[in-house]
GROMACS .gro file of C-alpha atoms in nm:
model
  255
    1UNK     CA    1   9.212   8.776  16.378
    2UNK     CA    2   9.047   8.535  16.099
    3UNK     CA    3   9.232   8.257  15.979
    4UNK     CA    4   9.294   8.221  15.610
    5UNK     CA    5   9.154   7.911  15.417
    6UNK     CA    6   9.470   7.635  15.417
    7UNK     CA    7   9.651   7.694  15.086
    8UNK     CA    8   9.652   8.047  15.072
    9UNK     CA    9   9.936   8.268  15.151
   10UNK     CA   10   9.883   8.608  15.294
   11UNK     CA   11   9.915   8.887  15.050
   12UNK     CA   12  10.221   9.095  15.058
   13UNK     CA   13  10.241   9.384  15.099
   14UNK     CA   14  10.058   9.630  14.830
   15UNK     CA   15   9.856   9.358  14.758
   16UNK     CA   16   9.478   9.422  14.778
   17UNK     CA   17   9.272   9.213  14.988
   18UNK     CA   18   8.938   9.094  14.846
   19UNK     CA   19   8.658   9.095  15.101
   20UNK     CA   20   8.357   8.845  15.133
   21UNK     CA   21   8.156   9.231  15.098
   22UNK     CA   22   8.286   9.251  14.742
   23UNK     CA   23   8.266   8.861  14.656
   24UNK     CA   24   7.932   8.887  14.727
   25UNK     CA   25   7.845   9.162  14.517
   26UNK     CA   26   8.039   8.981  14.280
   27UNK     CA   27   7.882   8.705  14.246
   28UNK     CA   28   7.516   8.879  14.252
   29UNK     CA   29   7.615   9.058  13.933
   30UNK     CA   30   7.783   8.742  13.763
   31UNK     CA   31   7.450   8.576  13.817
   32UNK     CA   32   7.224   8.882  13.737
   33UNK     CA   33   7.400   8.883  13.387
   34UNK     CA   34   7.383   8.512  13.359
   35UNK     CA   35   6.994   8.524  13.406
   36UNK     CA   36   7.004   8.858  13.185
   37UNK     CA   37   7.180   8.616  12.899
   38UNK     CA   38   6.901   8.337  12.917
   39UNK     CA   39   6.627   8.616  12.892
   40UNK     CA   40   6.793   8.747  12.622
   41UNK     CA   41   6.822   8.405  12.446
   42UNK     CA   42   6.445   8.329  12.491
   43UNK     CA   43   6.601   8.040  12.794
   44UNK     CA   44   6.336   7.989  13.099
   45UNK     CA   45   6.538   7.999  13.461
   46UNK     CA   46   6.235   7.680  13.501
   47UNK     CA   47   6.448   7.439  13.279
   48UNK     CA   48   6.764   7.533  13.497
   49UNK     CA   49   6.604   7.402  13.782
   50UNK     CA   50   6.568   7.779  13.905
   51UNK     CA   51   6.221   7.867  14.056
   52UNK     CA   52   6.024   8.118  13.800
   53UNK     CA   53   5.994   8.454  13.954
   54UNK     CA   54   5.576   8.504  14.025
   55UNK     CA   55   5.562   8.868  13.974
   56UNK     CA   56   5.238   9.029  14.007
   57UNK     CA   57   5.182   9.203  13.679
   58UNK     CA   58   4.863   9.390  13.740
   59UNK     CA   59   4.880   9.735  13.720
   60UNK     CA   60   4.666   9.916  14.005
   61UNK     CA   61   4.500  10.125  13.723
   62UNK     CA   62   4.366   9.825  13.605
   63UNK     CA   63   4.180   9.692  13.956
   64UNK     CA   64   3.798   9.752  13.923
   65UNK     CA   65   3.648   9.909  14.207
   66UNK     CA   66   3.369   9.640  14.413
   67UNK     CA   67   3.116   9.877  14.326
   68UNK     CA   68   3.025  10.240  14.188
   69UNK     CA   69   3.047  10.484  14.423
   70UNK     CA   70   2.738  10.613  14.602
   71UNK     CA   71   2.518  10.801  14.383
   72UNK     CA   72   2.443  11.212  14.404
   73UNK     CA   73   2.108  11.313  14.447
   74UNK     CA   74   1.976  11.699  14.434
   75UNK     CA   75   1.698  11.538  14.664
   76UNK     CA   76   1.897  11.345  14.901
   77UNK     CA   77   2.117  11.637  15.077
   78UNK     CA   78   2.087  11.763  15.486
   79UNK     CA   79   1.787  11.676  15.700
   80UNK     CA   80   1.723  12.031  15.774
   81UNK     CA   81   1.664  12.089  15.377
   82UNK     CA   82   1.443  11.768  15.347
   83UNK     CA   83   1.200  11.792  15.603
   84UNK     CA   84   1.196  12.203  15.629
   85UNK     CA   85   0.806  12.303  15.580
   86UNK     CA   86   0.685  12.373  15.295
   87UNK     CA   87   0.353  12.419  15.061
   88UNK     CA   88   0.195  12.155  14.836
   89UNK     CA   89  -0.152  12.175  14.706
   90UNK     CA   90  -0.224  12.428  14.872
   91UNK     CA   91  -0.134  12.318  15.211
   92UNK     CA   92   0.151  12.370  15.460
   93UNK     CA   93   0.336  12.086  15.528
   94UNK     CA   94   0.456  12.143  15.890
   95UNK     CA   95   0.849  12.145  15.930
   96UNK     CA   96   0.957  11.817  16.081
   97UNK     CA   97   1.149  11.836  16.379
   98UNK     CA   98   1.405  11.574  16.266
   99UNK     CA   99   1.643  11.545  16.544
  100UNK     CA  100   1.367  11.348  16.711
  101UNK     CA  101   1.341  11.134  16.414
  102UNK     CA  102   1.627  10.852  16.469
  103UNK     CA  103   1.875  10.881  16.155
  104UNK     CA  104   1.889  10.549  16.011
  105UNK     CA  105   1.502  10.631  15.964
  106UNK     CA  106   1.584  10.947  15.747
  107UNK     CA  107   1.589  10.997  15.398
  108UNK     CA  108   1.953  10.857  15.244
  109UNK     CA  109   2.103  10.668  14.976
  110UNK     CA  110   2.227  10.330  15.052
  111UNK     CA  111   2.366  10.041  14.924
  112UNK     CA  112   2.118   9.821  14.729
  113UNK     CA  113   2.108   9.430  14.897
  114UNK     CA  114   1.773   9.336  14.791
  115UNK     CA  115   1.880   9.181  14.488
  116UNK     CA  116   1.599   9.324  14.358
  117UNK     CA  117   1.524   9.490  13.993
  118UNK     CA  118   1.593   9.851  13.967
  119UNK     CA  119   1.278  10.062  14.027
  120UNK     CA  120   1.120   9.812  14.270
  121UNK     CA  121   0.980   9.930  14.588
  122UNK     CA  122   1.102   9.696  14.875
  123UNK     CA  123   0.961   9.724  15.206
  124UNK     CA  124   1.111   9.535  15.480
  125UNK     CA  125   0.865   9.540  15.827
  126UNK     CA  126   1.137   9.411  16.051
  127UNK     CA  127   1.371   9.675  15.952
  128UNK     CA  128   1.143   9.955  15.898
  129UNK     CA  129   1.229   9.988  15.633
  130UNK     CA  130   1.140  10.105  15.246
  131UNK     CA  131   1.405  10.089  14.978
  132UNK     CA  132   1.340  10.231  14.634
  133UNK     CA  133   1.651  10.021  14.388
  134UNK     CA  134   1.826  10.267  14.159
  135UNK     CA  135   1.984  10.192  13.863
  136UNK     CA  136   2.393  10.146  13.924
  137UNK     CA  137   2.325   9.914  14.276
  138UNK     CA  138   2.218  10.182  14.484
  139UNK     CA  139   1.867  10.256  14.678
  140UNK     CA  140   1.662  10.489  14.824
  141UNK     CA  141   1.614  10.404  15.179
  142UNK     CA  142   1.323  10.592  15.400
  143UNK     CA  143   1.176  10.457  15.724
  144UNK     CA  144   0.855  10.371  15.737
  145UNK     CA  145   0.591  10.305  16.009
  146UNK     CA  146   0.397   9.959  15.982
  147UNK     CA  147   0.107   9.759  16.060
  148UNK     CA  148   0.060   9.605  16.383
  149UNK     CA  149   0.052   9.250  16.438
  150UNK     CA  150  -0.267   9.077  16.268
  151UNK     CA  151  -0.256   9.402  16.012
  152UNK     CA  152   0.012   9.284  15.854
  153UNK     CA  153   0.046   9.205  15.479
  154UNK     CA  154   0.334   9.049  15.335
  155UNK     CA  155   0.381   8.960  14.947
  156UNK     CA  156   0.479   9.073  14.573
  157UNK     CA  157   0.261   9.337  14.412
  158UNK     CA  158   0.259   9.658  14.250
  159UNK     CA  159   0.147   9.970  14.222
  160UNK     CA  160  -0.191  10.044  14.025
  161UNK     CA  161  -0.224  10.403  14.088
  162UNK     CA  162  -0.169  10.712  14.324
  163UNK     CA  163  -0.315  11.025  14.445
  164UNK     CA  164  -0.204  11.345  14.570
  165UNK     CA  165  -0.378  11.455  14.900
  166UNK     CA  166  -0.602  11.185  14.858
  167UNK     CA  167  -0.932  11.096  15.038
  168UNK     CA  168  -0.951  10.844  15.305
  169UNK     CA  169  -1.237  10.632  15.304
  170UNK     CA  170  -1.251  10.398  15.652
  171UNK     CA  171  -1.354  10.033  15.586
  172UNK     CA  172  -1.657   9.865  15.779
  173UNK     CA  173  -1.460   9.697  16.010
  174UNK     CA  174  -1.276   9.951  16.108
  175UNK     CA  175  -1.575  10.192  16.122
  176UNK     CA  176  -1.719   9.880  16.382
  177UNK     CA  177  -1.432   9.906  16.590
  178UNK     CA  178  -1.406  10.281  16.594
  179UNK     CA  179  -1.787  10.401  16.582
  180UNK     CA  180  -1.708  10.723  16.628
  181UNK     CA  181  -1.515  10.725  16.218
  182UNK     CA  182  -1.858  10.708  16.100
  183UNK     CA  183  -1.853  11.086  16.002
  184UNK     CA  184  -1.631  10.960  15.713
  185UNK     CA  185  -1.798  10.669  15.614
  186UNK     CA  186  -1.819  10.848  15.276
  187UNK     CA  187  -1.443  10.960  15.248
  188UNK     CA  188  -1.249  11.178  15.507
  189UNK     CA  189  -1.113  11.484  15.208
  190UNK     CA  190  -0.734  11.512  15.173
  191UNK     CA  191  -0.543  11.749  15.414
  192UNK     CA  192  -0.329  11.806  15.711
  193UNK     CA  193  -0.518  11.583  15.903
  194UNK     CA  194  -0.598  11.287  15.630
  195UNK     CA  195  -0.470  10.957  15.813
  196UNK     CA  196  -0.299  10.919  15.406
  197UNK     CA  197  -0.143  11.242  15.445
  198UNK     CA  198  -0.002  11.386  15.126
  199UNK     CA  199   0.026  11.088  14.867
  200UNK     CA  200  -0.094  10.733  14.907
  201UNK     CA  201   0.018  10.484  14.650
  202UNK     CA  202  -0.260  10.194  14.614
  203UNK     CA  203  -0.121   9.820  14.598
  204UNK     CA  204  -0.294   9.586  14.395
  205UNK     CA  205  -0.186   9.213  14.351
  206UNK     CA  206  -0.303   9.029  14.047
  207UNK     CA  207  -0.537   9.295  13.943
  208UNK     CA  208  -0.701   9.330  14.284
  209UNK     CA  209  -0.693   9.566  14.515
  210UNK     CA  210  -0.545   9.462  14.808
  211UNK     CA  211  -0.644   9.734  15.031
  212UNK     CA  212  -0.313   9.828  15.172
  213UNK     CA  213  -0.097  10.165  15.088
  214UNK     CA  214   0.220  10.274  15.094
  215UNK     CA  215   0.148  10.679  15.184
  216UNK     CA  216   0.227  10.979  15.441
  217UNK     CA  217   0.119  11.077  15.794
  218UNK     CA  218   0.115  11.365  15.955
  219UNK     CA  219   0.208  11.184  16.263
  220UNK     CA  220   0.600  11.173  16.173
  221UNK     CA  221   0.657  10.999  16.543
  222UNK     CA  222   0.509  10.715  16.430
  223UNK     CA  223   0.806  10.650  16.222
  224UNK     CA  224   0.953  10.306  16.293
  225UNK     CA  225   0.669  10.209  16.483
  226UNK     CA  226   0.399   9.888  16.471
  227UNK     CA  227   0.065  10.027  16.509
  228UNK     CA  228  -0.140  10.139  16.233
  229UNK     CA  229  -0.396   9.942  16.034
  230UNK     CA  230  -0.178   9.774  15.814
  231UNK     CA  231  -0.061  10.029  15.556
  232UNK     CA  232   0.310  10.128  15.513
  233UNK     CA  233   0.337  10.521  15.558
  234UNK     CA  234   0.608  10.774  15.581
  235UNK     CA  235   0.674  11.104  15.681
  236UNK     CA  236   0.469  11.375  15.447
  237UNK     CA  237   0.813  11.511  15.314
  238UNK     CA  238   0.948  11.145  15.214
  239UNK     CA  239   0.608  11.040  15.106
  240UNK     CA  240   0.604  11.357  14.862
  241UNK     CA  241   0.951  11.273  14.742
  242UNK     CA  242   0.910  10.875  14.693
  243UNK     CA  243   0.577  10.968  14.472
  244UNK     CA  244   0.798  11.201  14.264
  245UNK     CA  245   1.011  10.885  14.191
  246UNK     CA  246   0.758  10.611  14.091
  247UNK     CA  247   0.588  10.533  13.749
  248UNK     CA  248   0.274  10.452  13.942
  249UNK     CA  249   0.264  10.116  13.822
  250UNK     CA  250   0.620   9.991  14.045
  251UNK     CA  251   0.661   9.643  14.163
  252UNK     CA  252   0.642   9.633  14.516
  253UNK     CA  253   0.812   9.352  14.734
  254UNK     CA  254   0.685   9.358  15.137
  255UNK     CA  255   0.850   9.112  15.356
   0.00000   0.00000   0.00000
């Protein structure tokens, strides 16, 4: 049984006894309407020597998000729809067998971290990678194949022109080391078979051509791979779509 405090009696009988439970709640009201008093008086609890309550005020409606959210693009929907076959001047693009394309080489929209100026065509060689920046801080990411080592060209640029189904045209050194492209030292015609493939953008770099192009292949395996003579290319279907997007007259950024 507890003992009472000295100087107090018991309480007789019909007396009521008084609990710490309800002298606690006691005194938590007494001081709620104490600090209710000094609010209502235009008091601060600070000058009391009472710590001021840091409430968070922000309302969650008010948070912006980090970023928009990913952009929706009629273009940019399942594999099977962007690289299913289909005919373009006059020639039929082969269906791509995608599932033997790796997806982070596929057409998507991404998050833009080049930094760079919407409408700029990045191309990163390490990555495999060609990013066209949207407005909002997304881009357009497609893989690309790339030059092999010592056909490499790295730099800022942009585009000067392009050309649907264009025709390929083999430089002399090239010709040299493969005598037998001879047959097109005048220009190989656009087609199915046209090492461009269906559009070749033409980079030019202080109003000169620099000889290298960002265009298609039929040779869709060769996506993510090192080993053509220099020029960025992409699948026909991406290529087809990317030219779709550009002004003609893009920066491009290769690094």
């Amino acid at each position: 049984m507890r003992e009472l405090p000295q100087g107090l009696t018991p309480p007789g009988n019909g007396d009521a006894i008084e609990t710490d439970h309800h002298l606690s709640r006691r005194a938590i009201l007494s001081g709620a309407g104490a600090l209710a008093l000094l609010s209502a008086a235009g008091c601060s609890t600070s000058g009391l020597g009472l710590p001021a309550l840091e409430l968070d005020d922000v309302t969650t409606g008010s948070v912006r998000p980090i970023r928009p959210s990913i952009s929706v693009d009629k273009n940019i929907t399942s594999p099977g729809v962007m690289y299913a076959g289909l005919t373009d001047g006059g020639f039929n693009v082969p269906e791509v067998p995608y599932l033997k394309v790796k997806p982070e080489f596929r057409r998507q929209i991404v998050v833009d971290t080049t930094g760079e100026a919407p409408g700029t065509i990045v191309v990163h060689l390490k990555e495999r990678m060609l990013y066209l920046v949207q407005p909002g801080g997304d881009a357009i990411r497609y893989g690309v194949g790339i030059g092999k080592d010592g056909f490499r060209w790295s730099g800022r640029a942009n585009i000067q022109y392009g050309r649907e189904w264009p025709t390929w045209t083999p430089p002399p050194e090239m010709i040299a080391r493969k005598p037998e492209l001879v047959k097109w030292q005048a220009g190989q015609p656009g087609g199915l078979t046209n090492p461009l493939g269906a559009r070749a953008l033409y980079i030019y770099q202080d109003g000169k051509d620099t000889g290298y192009r960002i265009h298609g292949s039929p040779e869709w395996w060769s996506i993510g791979q090192a080993m053509s003579s220099g020029c960025v290319r992409l699948i026909n279907q991406d290529i087809i779509d990317l030219y779709s997007r550009v002004s003609k007259k893009n920066p491009v950024v290769v690094v």
